[in-house]
Structure formats: C-alpha cells, structure tokens
Amino acid sequence: MTFFGVRGDRAARAARAASANGVFASTLALLAAIAAGAPACSSTHLDPVSADAAVPACDSTRTHPPDVGTFSIDAALPDVAFTALAADSARADFTLHERYLPCRTEPKFLVLRIGATWCEPCRIAAASTSKWRGLEPAGSVEVIDVLLANAEQQVPTAADLAAWRVHSDADVVASTAERRWFALDTAPNHMPYTVIVEKRSMHVVGLGHGWGWQEYPQRLGALFARYKKPNPWSSFVPPALHDGLFDESEWAVIEGMAWHGEPVDEPSNRVATSPQAAELGRRLFFDETFSSNGAVSCASCHAPEKNFGDDRPQSLGLAKVDRHAPNVALASYKHAQFWDGRADSLWMQALGPLENAKEMGSSRGTVVGRVAASYRAAYEAVFGTMPALSTDARLVNAMPGTVAWDALATDEKRTVTGIFVNIGKSIAAYERTLRVRENALDRYARGDVTALTDPERKGLAGFLHAGCTQCHAGPRLTDDAYHVLRFPTGRQDGLADRGRIDAFALLEGSEFNGAGVWSDSPMALALPADRDRLLGAFKTPTLRGIASRGQFGHGGTLATIEDVAKHYSERGLKDSDAKAVGTVDAWVPEFDTGLRDSLVPFLKVLKGDSVDSLAPP
Ligand code: HEC
Ligand code: HEC
C-alpha cells in the first residue's frame, strides 16, 4: 500500500505497526486529507498505549530499559552516548540513560529532532523552537537536536555542533558516533525525524518526520492530555498556510530559495576580485589555441549559450570524458569543485583541463609560452613583470612527467608553474563574475504567488514532501554535501564511478591544493577520517539551470527530468547492478509514481540563464 506517498518495505512495516497500534484510522484520515491536496508530510503515530501502563514502578537503580533496535512506538529508545553542547554552548556530553527518570511523578518529555548539518528543513526546525516553547510547565519538555552526519557524512565534529548551536533554540545540540542510529527504522524516512520519549519509561510515545514547528504544540499538547495533565497549548491556533499549501516551516525553506548570496571568499587567490584579472581570465577561458588541436577551450564544454555547460551526456574535448559538464555560472559560490570535490578552489580546478589529455591536451609550458607571446601586457597589468623564460621551443609540451619538463632547470620549472597558477587564478576571477537570472521560483519565494502555475506549486509541495529539500535548498538548491544516490556511471570503460572516495588522493597529491606553496593563504586540508562512507558519493549539484538542459547526474546518463524523478522514486541503481557502488543514503526518498509525476512541472521551473557581465556588447 502507499503510505504518505512513500512505498517499500519501511513504509509497509510502518503501516503495519500503525495499524496494529490502532492509529490506522487516523492514517486513513490523513491519506484522505492528502488526496484533498493537504500537505502530506506530517506522518505521526501518537502514543496509542495507555499512558499509565507505560510508566513502570519507581526503579531507583535507574537501569535504562533494554532496547529493541528500532525507533518504534512504545519501544524503549536505544541507549547511546552523545557529544553535546548545552544552550550556553558549554560541553554537556551525556548517555541517554542519564535522561531516564523512573521515579518522577510528573510526565517529562524528551523531544529528539534527528537531522544532519546539511539538512535545511532540520535547520529551520531548530531555529523555530522558541516559537512553541515556553507554555509548558518548567522542565517538562527537553528538546535535543541530534545531528547524524556532516557534509562529508562523518560524525559531526565539535565545530559542526558549535555552528549548529548558533541558530538552534534546542536545549541541547548533540551528535553520536553510534552508527546504528543511522539504521534505525523510521518511515517515511526523511529528516528531520522527531522522536518523543517519556522520560519515566524511556518509551517512544511520538514519532514522525517533516513536522513544521506548529506540529509540536499540537503533538505535545495531546500527550499532556493523554497523561491526564492540562494541555499547556490548549488555546494554540496553528498559523494559516501560506498560499493555502505551505506551513510556516515549509515557507521558510521556500523563502530561503530566493536568489541571494555572494561568491565564497577564496583567500588562496589574491586576485580573485581583481577586475583586470577577470578580464584576462575571460580571454583565456575562450582561447582555443591553448589546446593541442587548437580547437578546444573551456567554453567548448562550458558554452555561454548553454548556460556554461554543454548538451552532451559526457563532455567531448580531445576525447570523451567520463562525466557530465556542470554549468559553471555558480561555481564560485562554493569551495569544492568537480562532482567529487577533488579541487578545493576555482583556480586549482581551472588548471586541470589544460593539462588533461582528454580535455585540452596541453601542458603548462605550452600555455605559459602562449600567454607570454599573446597576453603579456594584460598579464603584467595584474601580476607585474613576467620573469624571463626559456625559448618557446623548450617550453612546448613541458609538464611534469614529460622529457621536455625534465630538461628545464629547477628555477625555470618554478617560474613556469608560477605563471601557470596565475593563469588559473585569472580564469577563477572571471568565473567569479558570472551570475544567473532570476526565475519564477525566485518571484514566488519573494511572495508573488501568481509566479507559479497550479501544477508547479503542487510540484513544489511534492519537492518538500518527498524530502528533496533536505539536500536541494538555499538559493542554489544544494547543500554542498556529498551523498550516495547511485546515479548511473558515465565512465567510458564501463566501470563503476567511485566518486568522492577517490578524490582525496587526487587533492592531497596535487601541488595546487589550498595547503600548497601556490596558495596565497595556505591552510591545512580538511580531510575526513572515515572515507569509506564516501564510496560512490557525489556532491549535490545546484538545480538552477536544469530546466534548460538535458543529461543529468555525474554520468550525464539520465536524459530527461522525468528520468531523474523516476530514478529517485526507485532509490538508484539496484544492488544487483554491477555498476551500483556504495550504499544509498538512508534519507533518500522512495516514492510512488503519483508523487514522481507531480515533481516534474516544478523541476521545469528551475531555469538558470547565465549572465556574463564581461561579455562584449
Ligand atoms: C572536454 C570538456 C571540458 C573542458 C575543455 C573543460 N571542462 Fe570544465 N568540466 C568538464 C566536466 C566533464 C566537468 C566535471 C568533471 C568531474 O567532475 O570530474 C567539469 C567541471 C568544471 C568545473 C566544476 C564545476 C562544479 O560545479 O563542480 C569548473 C569550474 C570548470 N569545469 C571550469 C572549466 C574551466 C575553467 C576550463 C578551462 C580551463 C574547463 N572547465 C574546461 C568539462 C570540460
Ligand atoms: C540525500 C541528498 C539528496 C536528496 C534527498 C535529493 N537529492 Fe537530488 N541530488 C543529490 C546529489 C548528491 C545529486 C548528484 C548525484 C550524482 O550525480 O551522482 C543530485 C542530483 C539531482 C539532479 C540532477 C542535477 C544535475 O545537474 O544533473 C536532480 C534534477 C535532482 N537531484 C532532483 C532531486 C529531487 C527531485 C529530489 C527529491 C525527490 C532530490 N533531488 C532529492 C542529492 C540529493
């Protein structure tokens, strides 16, 4: 059966559990409401057990009840240890059994909001706590944000917790290294999950996902009533829906999508914001003479008329590459470049294609020789006098690993590489000037409710309800995190693409990384410890611009937006597929064809027409 538009084993189990617990009728009512167009993402099971029966006799030994290995109604919560920060940011580490209060007379509720650092609806939930707190008797409700993962799918660090603390109104912000919390059974499973526990039994008395803030006073109020206590929120009236569709939390996510922001600071590039460097960079970006066949420039695969992308599944330079060319108009808004993030700056990225045999097939010696011959004045206006160089003949084809390179003196190698790096920094300065035009979603998010048609608004609702905004939110519709989705590979050799896990060696091994001598502000590389989690992971791409192109995913193998929606509804390549690599993130939604089809009109709104302000009129 379908359950809140989500299907599969988890949903079936949840439906069975709900039915066994006597909340089936309310599920049906909710399904009816969904059919009538109401928001669909507030699954819940309210405590079906008699409140009294759930509270055991006072047990002063305070042993945490045995866990049953799931998050399910009336089961004890698994006891795990947390690293935590209290409201004043003081360290407040605890183990769950310390919250067990078997001898209390009054009910006490522990509200665990389970999310991840990159999850936008989780962030909105955390920031909205104070909207519903305060009416409850002092000490009767404790709210803990539990963060399961950071952008590299690692256990959140102290810095991650501190960053979350800044905007969360929770009592405690916590993370746990206990991986089994990932596997706990929640359905439908997108974040934030809310688990409400009664502290005298440590039994789960409420469970749900995607709750807007207004849901908490309603759920908790009902629980107080069930425990025969006055409902502190009895006079609470939920705010009206925005545009008849979106609760306040959902609307906050939508507002956050309106275009805003600036490129990230790139201290490793001292000319990042230099207009002369950008002018020079623009000329270099379009120059085909750098390539070994004289026909390939950056713009061959990142064409302005194609939103700085191309329309091939996998790009074609001197040969076909293994991945799809992303639109680069918004690349300067993030630090990590490429689908696997193997470049940590735009200038480092720009140096790759020049020396890549399949892309431009050139060498730093050739490129530097050409810049010395054709761009000297523009170069010197930015970087000062160009040092003396060998003859062209000696420079041609010189790059590490070649005979020509070995023939150069050490000083000369350094000079050539220095100029090469400056070329990358100029191209990066140009890329920083690129922007995209506003689209209908921007107008809608700014309050013009006529900007989207009915199917588009419903598609946006589906986009929220399916959990897409966990990862695709904010002005670029990306969380800049790495996830395993098992999109099909585009590798020419037919092998699986291992994604992020293979990026670290390339980043660490490159002399052009942010920690190296060519960085204008060397910084230690932030590398995750548990890299196995990133097998098959790719960086969430911006969705701005998808409406005006085909070929999706890192491999470029999903031809249409419909194919992408279908791929999501099936949660990626099957285990049996030889090219399936990694384990699909637990929070990737699985849904039925109804929801799948409803998403498409919204995805087609996501235009991202690029603006090149430096283009000659
Ligand atoms: C042969 C086609 C081709 C050429 C030529 C090419 N690129 Fe790319 N570009 C790609 C592909 C394919 C990717 C994705 C590769 C990957 O992730 O492994 C990419 C990725 C990028 C990215 C990362 C964007 C992101 O969102 O992660 C930037 C920026 C970029 N290219 C800029 C450039 C610049 C600057 C040049 C010229 C120096 C250039 N490209 C030349 C095909 C090309
Ligand atoms: C867990 C995070 C996550 C969730 C949830 C998620 N996405 Fe994605 N999305 C990604 C990542 C990562 C990629 C790149 C995957 C790849 O190429 O391997 C991606 C790629 C895409 C693309 C292709 C974009 C391009 O430039 O090729 C589209 C379209 C898309 N997602 C739409 C959706 C929709 C619709 C939903 C909800 C049903 C959704 N996403 C849910 C992380 C997520």
XYZ file of C-alpha atoms and ligand atoms in Angstrom:
703
model
C 0.000 0.000 0.000
C 1.068 3.582 -0.291
C 1.810 5.444 2.843
C 2.195 9.180 2.636
C 3.339 8.830 -0.938
C 6.216 6.644 0.147
C 6.366 2.961 -0.571
C 8.580 -0.004 0.079
C 9.452 -2.204 2.992
C 9.889 0.539 5.506
C 6.547 2.064 4.647
C 4.821 -1.291 4.717
C 6.312 -2.019 8.138
C 5.267 1.372 9.396
C 1.769 0.914 8.058
C 1.520 -2.455 9.783
C 2.828 -1.004 13.012
C 0.435 1.923 12.778
C -2.457 -0.374 12.121
C -1.541 -2.706 14.986
C -1.362 0.263 17.275
C -4.779 1.490 16.421
C -3.868 4.674 14.634
C -4.801 3.261 11.284
C -7.994 5.265 11.210
C -6.078 8.494 11.603
C -3.696 7.355 8.859
C -6.667 6.908 6.570
C -7.939 10.320 7.545
C -4.556 11.791 6.730
C -4.468 9.969 3.411
C -7.868 11.416 2.624
C -6.561 14.858 3.543
C -3.589 14.311 1.257
C -5.846 13.272 -1.577
C -7.699 16.525 -0.980
C -4.461 18.429 -1.500
C -3.378 18.991 2.087
C 0.322 18.877 2.986
C 1.405 15.266 3.018
C 4.491 15.139 5.131
C 3.291 15.019 8.677
C 3.281 11.335 9.363
C 2.967 10.525 13.016
C 1.933 7.910 15.440
C 0.550 9.311 18.617
C 1.028 7.290 21.717
C -1.513 4.552 21.341
C -0.712 2.795 24.625
C -2.357 3.698 27.835
C -0.191 6.332 29.391
C -0.342 4.741 32.815
C 0.675 1.297 31.618
C 3.782 2.759 30.004
C 5.147 4.150 33.246
C 6.888 1.418 35.238
C 7.107 1.340 39.003
C 9.815 3.518 40.508
C 13.153 1.819 39.962
C 15.906 3.589 41.815
C 18.647 1.549 40.146
C 17.800 3.548 37.037
C 18.712 0.926 34.504
C 17.842 2.058 31.029
C 15.240 -0.323 29.582
C 16.608 -2.829 27.049
C 16.490 -1.531 23.519
C 14.724 -3.315 20.717
C 16.871 -1.848 17.962
C 14.246 0.305 16.307
C 12.559 3.628 16.745
C 9.031 2.437 17.241
C 6.078 3.430 19.297
C 6.116 2.022 22.814
C 9.628 0.612 22.402
C 12.445 1.864 24.590
C 14.872 4.154 22.860
C 18.285 2.632 22.162
C 20.734 3.885 24.784
C 23.658 5.669 23.155
C 26.350 8.160 24.156
C 26.278 11.736 22.851
C 28.756 14.544 22.483
C 26.733 17.638 23.266
C 26.554 21.385 23.753
C 24.060 22.989 26.141
C 22.160 26.204 25.393
C 25.080 28.302 26.673
C 27.397 26.297 24.386
C 29.038 24.585 27.386
C 30.030 20.966 26.817
C 27.180 18.740 28.019
C 28.052 15.191 26.914
C 25.628 12.535 28.118
C 24.482 8.985 27.649
C 20.801 8.593 27.011
C 20.136 6.571 30.148
C 21.029 9.678 32.150
C 17.736 11.129 30.927
C 15.829 8.171 32.411
C 13.710 9.366 35.369
C 11.856 6.313 36.691
C 10.891 7.930 39.986
C 9.331 11.174 38.716
C 5.667 11.706 39.349
C 5.046 14.197 36.541
C 5.425 13.263 32.876
C 8.563 14.572 31.246
C 9.054 14.561 27.524
C 12.259 14.322 25.615
C 11.922 15.623 22.057
C 14.724 14.353 19.825
C 14.941 16.040 16.465
C 17.190 13.906 14.347
C 18.880 15.546 11.401
C 22.169 16.396 9.730
C 24.239 19.550 9.402
C 23.392 19.932 5.709
C 19.632 19.405 6.076
C 17.742 22.659 5.554
C 14.361 21.592 6.989
C 16.320 20.438 10.059
C 17.911 23.866 10.361
C 14.539 25.592 10.069
C 13.064 23.266 12.719
C 15.982 24.009 15.039
C 15.624 27.751 14.571
C 11.859 27.680 15.209
C 11.890 26.022 18.631
C 11.228 29.222 20.557
C 8.020 29.730 18.562
C 6.320 26.953 20.504
C 8.346 26.621 23.725
C 7.524 28.388 26.967
C 3.928 27.461 27.732
C 4.804 24.031 29.134
C 5.479 23.596 32.901
C 9.142 24.279 33.651
C 11.329 21.270 32.962
C 8.574 19.143 31.455
C 9.945 19.221 27.905
C 13.549 18.875 26.817
C 14.470 19.387 23.152
C 17.628 17.850 21.751
C 18.871 18.265 18.192
C 20.714 15.097 17.251
C 22.976 15.516 14.223
C 23.821 12.264 12.496
C 26.213 13.480 9.820
C 28.057 16.428 8.333
C 28.667 17.364 4.698
C 31.250 14.583 4.353
C 28.912 12.052 6.032
C 31.164 11.986 9.080
C 30.098 12.121 12.718
C 29.653 15.875 13.259
C 32.701 17.483 14.863
C 32.829 19.926 17.770
C 32.971 22.721 15.170
C 29.858 21.352 13.433
C 27.983 21.316 16.749
C 29.116 24.845 17.568
C 27.966 26.057 14.147
C 24.572 24.407 14.652
C 24.265 25.859 18.153
C 24.336 29.375 16.663
C 20.903 29.063 15.087
C 19.275 26.310 17.133
C 16.945 27.071 20.019
C 17.122 23.480 21.298
C 18.151 22.830 24.907
C 20.970 20.604 23.729
C 22.710 20.070 20.397
C 24.268 16.622 20.150
C 25.934 14.090 17.907
C 26.597 10.418 18.339
C 29.254 8.156 16.928
C 26.875 5.214 17.261
C 26.320 4.395 13.642
C 23.385 2.158 14.336
C 21.206 5.234 14.772
C 21.524 5.588 11.002
C 19.930 2.238 10.500
C 17.049 2.749 12.875
C 13.740 2.130 11.321
C 11.789 5.280 10.565
C 9.213 5.595 7.869
C 8.902 7.675 5.810
C 12.483 8.393 6.473
C 13.464 11.903 5.523
C 14.784 14.358 8.046
C 14.237 15.803 10.492
C 12.740 12.817 12.262
C 11.123 13.595 15.556
C 11.111 11.032 18.319
C 9.257 11.923 21.512
C 10.138 9.918 24.585
C 8.511 9.913 28.013
C 11.366 10.019 30.480
C 9.799 7.826 33.182
C 9.714 4.855 30.829
C 12.105 5.973 28.097
C 9.487 4.630 25.739
C 8.804 6.299 22.436
C 5.407 7.989 22.599
C 5.535 10.028 19.395
C 7.261 9.532 16.095
C 7.151 11.455 12.875
C 9.012 13.308 10.187
C 8.837 16.612 8.422
C 6.900 18.310 11.192
C 6.573 22.056 10.901
C 7.023 23.927 14.179
C 3.286 24.268 14.678
C 3.096 20.480 14.895
C 4.987 20.338 18.203
C 2.487 22.176 20.431
C -0.239 20.013 18.906
C 1.587 16.700 19.370
C 2.902 17.510 22.822
C -0.406 19.041 23.892
C -2.133 15.773 23.018
C 0.474 13.855 25.015
C -0.026 16.017 28.109
C -3.754 15.368 27.810
C -3.127 11.647 27.457
C -1.147 11.667 30.682
C -4.112 13.426 32.310
C -2.311 16.751 32.632
C -3.654 20.081 31.436
C -2.679 20.751 27.827
C -0.360 23.789 28.031
C -1.120 24.655 24.396
C -4.898 24.206 24.583
C -5.507 27.658 23.143
C -2.862 27.325 20.426
C -4.166 28.033 16.933
C -1.843 26.937 14.124
C -0.949 29.763 11.734
C -2.700 29.754 8.350
C -0.951 28.032 5.444
C 0.999 30.208 3.012
C -0.656 30.195 -0.395
C -3.005 27.567 1.032
C -0.250 24.955 0.759
C 2.749 25.537 2.989
C 3.095 25.710 6.746
C 5.460 28.280 8.228
C 8.425 25.912 8.338
C 7.950 24.887 4.726
C 7.535 28.508 3.717
C 10.807 29.356 5.466
C 12.528 26.713 3.309
C 10.941 28.230 0.187
C 11.935 31.781 1.163
C 15.493 30.565 1.564
C 15.477 29.506 -2.107
C 15.035 33.075 -3.376
C 18.231 34.129 -5.077
C 20.723 35.746 -2.710
C 24.332 35.464 -1.690
C 27.809 36.208 -2.971
C 30.671 34.009 -4.153
C 32.646 32.478 -1.289
C 35.881 34.132 -0.234
C 38.858 32.482 -1.855
C 41.863 33.649 0.181
C 44.107 31.241 -1.717
C 43.620 33.524 -4.761
C 44.827 37.083 -4.138
C 43.422 38.302 -7.480
C 40.014 36.657 -7.045
C 38.219 40.012 -7.087
C 40.537 41.918 -9.417
C 38.617 43.291 -12.437
C 41.766 43.186 -14.620
C 42.361 39.559 -13.676
C 38.736 38.780 -14.580
C 39.121 40.492 -17.987
C 42.266 38.488 -18.668
C 40.574 35.327 -17.383
C 37.680 35.831 -19.756
C 40.003 35.941 -22.757
C 41.803 32.805 -21.571
C 38.504 30.983 -20.988
C 37.572 31.343 -24.663
C 41.046 30.785 -26.145
C 41.159 27.568 -28.179
C 44.833 27.916 -29.069
C 45.901 26.535 -25.710
C 44.627 23.090 -26.684
C 46.829 20.651 -28.538
C 44.485 20.537 -31.542
C 43.768 24.276 -31.470
C 40.041 23.676 -31.228
C 39.133 23.226 -27.547
C 38.691 25.974 -24.959
C 36.987 25.982 -21.599
C 33.963 27.365 -23.455
C 33.796 24.275 -25.696
C 32.331 22.381 -22.748
C 31.089 25.424 -20.817
C 29.394 27.457 -23.537
C 27.733 30.753 -22.560
C 24.747 29.999 -24.807
C 24.332 26.677 -22.966
C 24.451 28.244 -19.513
C 28.163 27.494 -19.316
C 27.621 23.789 -19.736
C 27.260 21.526 -22.765
C 24.500 19.301 -24.065
C 26.338 16.007 -24.221
C 25.933 13.186 -21.709
C 29.705 13.132 -21.198
C 31.801 16.038 -22.444
C 33.952 15.834 -25.543
C 37.332 17.514 -25.697
C 40.175 15.739 -27.454
C 38.366 12.597 -26.362
C 35.215 11.759 -24.451
C 35.470 12.167 -20.687
C 33.707 10.119 -18.002
C 31.409 12.735 -16.533
C 28.886 15.367 -17.458
C 29.939 19.035 -17.612
C 28.262 21.035 -14.853
C 27.064 24.598 -15.514
C 29.830 26.713 -14.040
C 27.974 30.015 -13.696
C 27.546 29.410 -9.947
C 30.790 27.547 -9.295
C 32.285 30.481 -7.380
C 29.603 30.120 -4.714
C 31.293 27.038 -3.266
C 34.784 25.902 -2.371
C 34.819 22.339 -3.663
C 34.850 21.888 -7.437
C 34.039 18.866 -9.638
C 31.343 16.278 -8.954
C 33.672 14.633 -6.453
C 35.102 17.858 -4.982
C 38.690 16.973 -5.879
C 39.659 20.645 -6.352
C 39.386 22.935 -3.337
C 39.448 26.206 -5.245
C 38.310 27.523 -8.609
C 41.871 28.267 -9.702
C 43.021 24.766 -8.852
C 40.091 23.430 -10.884
C 40.952 25.574 -13.918
C 44.454 24.109 -14.180
C 43.126 20.557 -14.537
C 41.509 20.649 -18.018
C 44.504 22.419 -19.576
C 46.842 19.511 -18.856
C 44.239 16.761 -19.149
C 44.881 14.581 -22.186
C 41.173 14.054 -22.876
C 40.149 17.676 -22.425
C 42.593 20.263 -23.816
C 45.660 18.044 -24.048
C 48.051 20.913 -23.433
C 50.872 21.449 -20.961
C 51.787 24.231 -18.568
C 54.868 25.004 -20.662
C 52.810 25.435 -23.840
C 50.164 27.518 -22.075
C 52.698 29.765 -20.395
C 54.582 30.233 -23.682
C 51.369 31.321 -25.382
C 50.442 33.721 -22.599
C 53.929 35.244 -22.761
C 53.521 35.728 -26.513
C 49.903 36.873 -26.715
C 48.795 38.198 -23.323
C 51.951 39.693 -21.822
C 50.602 43.234 -21.277
C 47.327 42.063 -19.744
C 49.181 39.559 -17.580
C 51.726 42.098 -16.354
C 48.973 44.596 -15.530
C 47.723 42.109 -12.946
C 50.786 40.222 -11.773
C 53.719 42.549 -12.527
C 56.632 41.928 -14.843
C 56.771 38.414 -16.205
C 60.071 36.706 -15.371
C 62.362 35.767 -18.245
C 61.511 32.406 -19.814
C 63.210 29.827 -21.982
C 62.557 29.834 -25.664
C 59.175 28.626 -26.837
C 60.739 25.516 -28.243
C 61.933 24.414 -24.821
C 58.586 25.156 -23.177
C 56.322 23.345 -25.613
C 54.804 20.187 -24.105
C 56.641 20.722 -20.822
C 54.712 19.438 -17.832
C 55.620 17.089 -15.004
C 56.151 13.597 -16.365
C 57.497 14.714 -19.755
C 61.008 14.765 -21.174
C 60.570 18.463 -22.004
C 59.845 19.188 -18.343
C 62.842 17.258 -17.078
C 65.038 19.302 -19.396
C 64.121 22.561 -17.621
C 66.164 23.873 -14.705
C 64.525 23.811 -11.253
C 64.157 27.601 -11.209
C 62.588 27.587 -14.608
C 60.104 24.927 -13.585
C 59.111 27.107 -10.660
C 58.733 30.161 -12.885
C 56.594 28.300 -15.405
C 54.385 26.776 -12.732
C 54.004 30.181 -11.050
C 52.715 31.752 -14.259
C 50.506 28.731 -14.893
C 48.984 29.175 -11.428
C 48.336 32.855 -12.152
C 46.526 31.837 -15.337
C 44.248 29.623 -13.231
C 43.703 32.468 -10.761
C 42.719 34.825 -13.604
C 40.219 32.324 -15.006
C 38.814 31.928 -11.492
C 38.462 35.721 -11.201
C 36.410 35.667 -14.419
C 34.227 32.789 -13.225
C 33.526 34.782 -10.083
C 31.811 37.457 -12.161
C 29.253 35.038 -13.662
C 25.691 35.145 -12.367
C 22.301 33.665 -13.245
C 18.993 35.394 -13.926
C 16.112 35.145 -11.502
C 13.413 32.620 -12.361
C 9.769 32.046 -11.467
C 10.727 30.297 -8.221
C 12.523 33.458 -7.085
C 9.422 35.539 -7.708
C 7.245 33.008 -5.899
C 9.609 32.758 -2.933
C 9.584 36.550 -2.643
C 5.815 36.441 -2.248
C 4.368 36.678 -5.786
C 2.051 33.681 -5.527
C 0.988 34.098 -9.161
C 4.548 33.334 -10.335
C 3.931 29.569 -10.341
C 1.068 27.737 -12.033
C -1.033 25.286 -10.112
C 0.905 22.162 -11.208
C 4.164 23.987 -10.453
C 3.052 24.923 -6.929
C 1.893 21.353 -6.329
C 5.243 20.145 -7.654
C 6.999 22.432 -5.198
C 4.869 20.945 -2.422
C 5.894 17.479 -3.632
C 9.519 18.597 -3.668
C 9.211 19.486 0.025
C 7.120 16.461 0.981
C 9.369 13.973 -0.777
C 12.344 15.250 1.192
C 14.193 16.786 -1.760
C 14.851 19.973 0.240
C 16.946 18.059 2.746
C 19.698 18.370 0.128
C 18.365 20.779 -2.508
C 17.621 24.025 -0.638
C 19.004 27.513 -0.261
C 19.480 29.889 -3.194
C 21.408 27.359 -5.310
C 19.228 24.434 -4.252
C 22.175 22.498 -2.935
C 23.579 21.625 0.478
C 27.158 21.420 -0.866
C 27.394 17.998 0.776
C 28.281 14.549 -0.603
C 25.695 11.801 -0.913
C 25.373 8.342 -2.384
C 22.430 8.150 -4.774
C 23.700 5.561 -7.215
C 23.075 7.628 -10.315
C 24.368 5.640 -13.314
C 28.019 5.992 -14.317
C 29.218 7.687 -17.499
C 32.632 6.051 -17.475
C 33.861 5.152 -20.920
C 35.398 1.916 -19.618
C 32.019 0.913 -18.229
C 33.288 0.569 -14.667
C 31.539 1.978 -11.627
C 32.436 5.556 -10.650
C 33.638 5.577 -7.030
C 33.099 9.325 -6.645
C 34.234 11.214 -3.562
C 36.272 8.405 -2.043
C 38.798 8.673 -4.890
C 39.020 12.465 -4.693
C 41.158 12.681 -1.563
C 44.297 11.152 -3.017
C 43.999 13.498 -6.007
C 43.526 16.536 -3.787
C 46.297 15.615 -1.363
C 48.644 14.666 -4.177
C 48.230 17.939 -6.065
C 50.712 20.785 -5.665
C 47.791 23.152 -6.384
C 45.690 22.404 -3.319
C 44.845 25.053 -0.729
C 47.622 23.883 1.584
C 50.344 24.063 -1.027
C 53.017 26.640 -1.877
C 50.904 28.139 -4.673
C 48.079 29.056 -2.343
C 48.138 32.753 -1.406
C 46.927 31.790 2.052
C 47.945 28.197 2.767
C 45.526 26.350 5.019
C 45.506 22.783 6.270
C 43.309 20.487 4.167
C 40.179 19.396 5.995
C 40.033 15.706 5.185
C 37.505 13.307 6.680
C 38.758 10.306 8.636
C 36.098 7.765 7.740
C 36.337 7.843 3.962
C 34.595 4.535 3.376
C 31.313 6.322 3.906
C 32.021 8.299 0.747
C 32.285 5.358 -1.616
C 30.013 6.287 -4.521
C 29.212 9.721 -3.081
C 28.900 12.838 -5.240
C 28.403 16.488 -4.468
C 24.834 17.732 -4.620
C 24.639 19.893 -7.749
C 22.781 23.180 -7.969
C 19.378 22.703 -9.570
C 19.387 26.212 -11.050
C 19.586 25.701 -14.775
C 18.271 22.138 -15.005
C 15.123 23.342 -16.793
C 17.061 24.428 -19.839
C 19.111 21.315 -20.440
C 19.082 17.531 -20.682
C 21.588 14.966 -19.388
C 21.589 14.714 -15.638
C 23.746 13.301 -12.891
C 27.525 12.971 -12.725
C 27.474 10.462 -15.572
C 25.063 12.532 -17.668
C 23.156 9.333 -18.365
C 19.694 10.405 -17.222
C 18.373 12.068 -20.355
C 15.303 13.879 -19.053
C 13.912 15.380 -15.869
C 11.322 12.584 -15.938
C 14.176 10.057 -15.857
C 15.656 11.796 -12.802
C 12.325 11.683 -10.971
C 11.968 8.003 -11.850
C 15.482 7.276 -10.658
C 14.713 8.915 -7.316
C 11.447 7.054 -6.893
C 13.419 3.798 -7.213
C 16.296 4.926 -4.988
C 19.056 4.450 -7.535
C 20.701 1.505 -9.242
C 19.687 -1.812 -7.740
C 22.104 -3.834 -5.601
C 22.214 -6.410 -8.378
C 23.559 -3.839 -10.870
C 27.305 -4.344 -11.380
C 27.733 -0.562 -11.640
C 25.989 0.146 -8.329
C 28.566 1.405 -5.892
C 28.156 2.476 -2.280
C 25.043 2.357 -0.113
C 22.251 4.808 -0.927
C 21.877 7.423 1.833
C 19.162 6.364 4.258
C 17.376 9.692 3.768
C 16.993 9.482 0.001
C 13.263 9.313 -0.604
C 11.460 6.485 -2.270
C 8.021 7.325 -3.582
C 5.227 6.318 -5.880
C 4.500 7.392 -9.432
C 1.881 9.935 -8.326
C 4.387 11.997 -6.416
C 7.054 11.339 -9.007
C 4.972 12.814 -11.805
C 3.907 15.784 -9.720
C 7.553 16.840 -9.222
C 8.273 17.285 -12.910
C 6.396 20.570 -13.567
C 8.241 22.153 -10.649
C 11.681 20.944 -11.776
C 10.966 22.516 -15.175
C 10.643 25.916 -13.471
C 14.283 25.795 -12.418
C 15.820 27.951 -15.087
C 19.287 29.352 -14.533
C 20.063 31.515 -17.562
C 23.590 32.746 -17.073
C 24.713 36.359 -17.167
C 28.236 37.164 -18.337
C 28.621 40.823 -17.470
C 32.081 40.956 -19.038
C 30.867 39.765 -22.460
C 31.369 42.415 -25.143
C 28.039 44.044 -26.046
C 36.251 18.491 -22.539
C 35.271 19.327 -21.909
C 35.746 20.285 -20.862
C 36.674 21.286 -20.969
C 37.516 21.628 -22.182
C 36.664 21.990 -19.717
N 35.751 21.430 -18.871
Fe 35.245 22.104 -17.067
N 34.247 20.410 -16.715
C 34.026 19.421 -17.623
C 33.499 18.257 -16.965
C 33.099 16.950 -17.615
C 33.452 18.573 -15.591
C 33.047 17.631 -14.452
C 34.238 16.713 -14.240
C 34.256 15.985 -12.931
O 33.526 16.374 -12.018
O 35.022 15.039 -12.793
C 33.911 19.941 -15.476
C 33.942 20.658 -14.268
C 34.265 22.005 -14.209
C 34.078 22.835 -13.051
C 33.494 22.411 -11.718
C 32.086 22.883 -11.581
C 31.359 22.271 -10.428
O 30.206 22.638 -10.227
O 31.903 21.410 -9.721
C 34.523 24.086 -13.373
C 34.514 25.315 -12.500
C 35.019 24.010 -14.724
N 34.824 22.737 -15.208
C 35.652 25.029 -15.403
C 36.443 24.804 -16.531
C 37.472 25.692 -16.996
C 37.861 26.996 -16.344
C 38.001 25.131 -18.122
C 39.134 25.631 -18.976
C 40.386 25.805 -18.308
C 37.266 23.899 -18.347
N 36.360 23.715 -17.356
C 37.460 23.062 -19.428
C 34.249 19.513 -18.982
C 35.201 20.370 -19.517
C 20.382 12.980 0.122
C 20.505 14.195 -0.640
C 19.586 14.370 -1.813
C 18.215 14.273 -1.832
C 17.286 13.935 -0.681
C 17.822 14.600 -3.165
N 18.911 14.874 -3.936
Fe 18.885 15.345 -5.912
N 20.901 15.172 -5.976
C 21.718 14.895 -4.900
C 23.038 14.535 -5.366
C 24.217 14.165 -4.499
C 22.990 14.577 -6.773
C 24.114 14.192 -7.742
C 24.079 12.684 -7.849
C 25.008 12.083 -8.846
O 25.179 12.610 -9.934
O 25.581 11.030 -8.510
C 21.631 15.008 -7.123
C 21.189 15.236 -8.420
C 19.920 15.692 -8.740
C 19.510 16.110 -10.057
C 20.394 16.184 -11.299
C 21.014 17.552 -11.403
C 22.088 17.675 -12.431
O 22.623 18.779 -12.568
O 22.439 16.708 -13.094
C 18.183 16.469 -9.962
C 17.307 17.004 -11.081
C 17.779 16.228 -8.601
N 18.856 15.770 -7.884
C 16.495 16.408 -8.102
C 16.085 15.904 -6.867
C 14.702 15.686 -6.488
C 13.510 15.967 -7.369
C 14.716 15.176 -5.222
C 13.549 14.714 -4.384
C 12.827 13.604 -4.947
C 16.088 15.068 -4.826
N 16.894 15.515 -5.846
C 16.499 14.603 -3.592
C 21.326 14.910 -3.572
C 20.011 14.740 -3.154
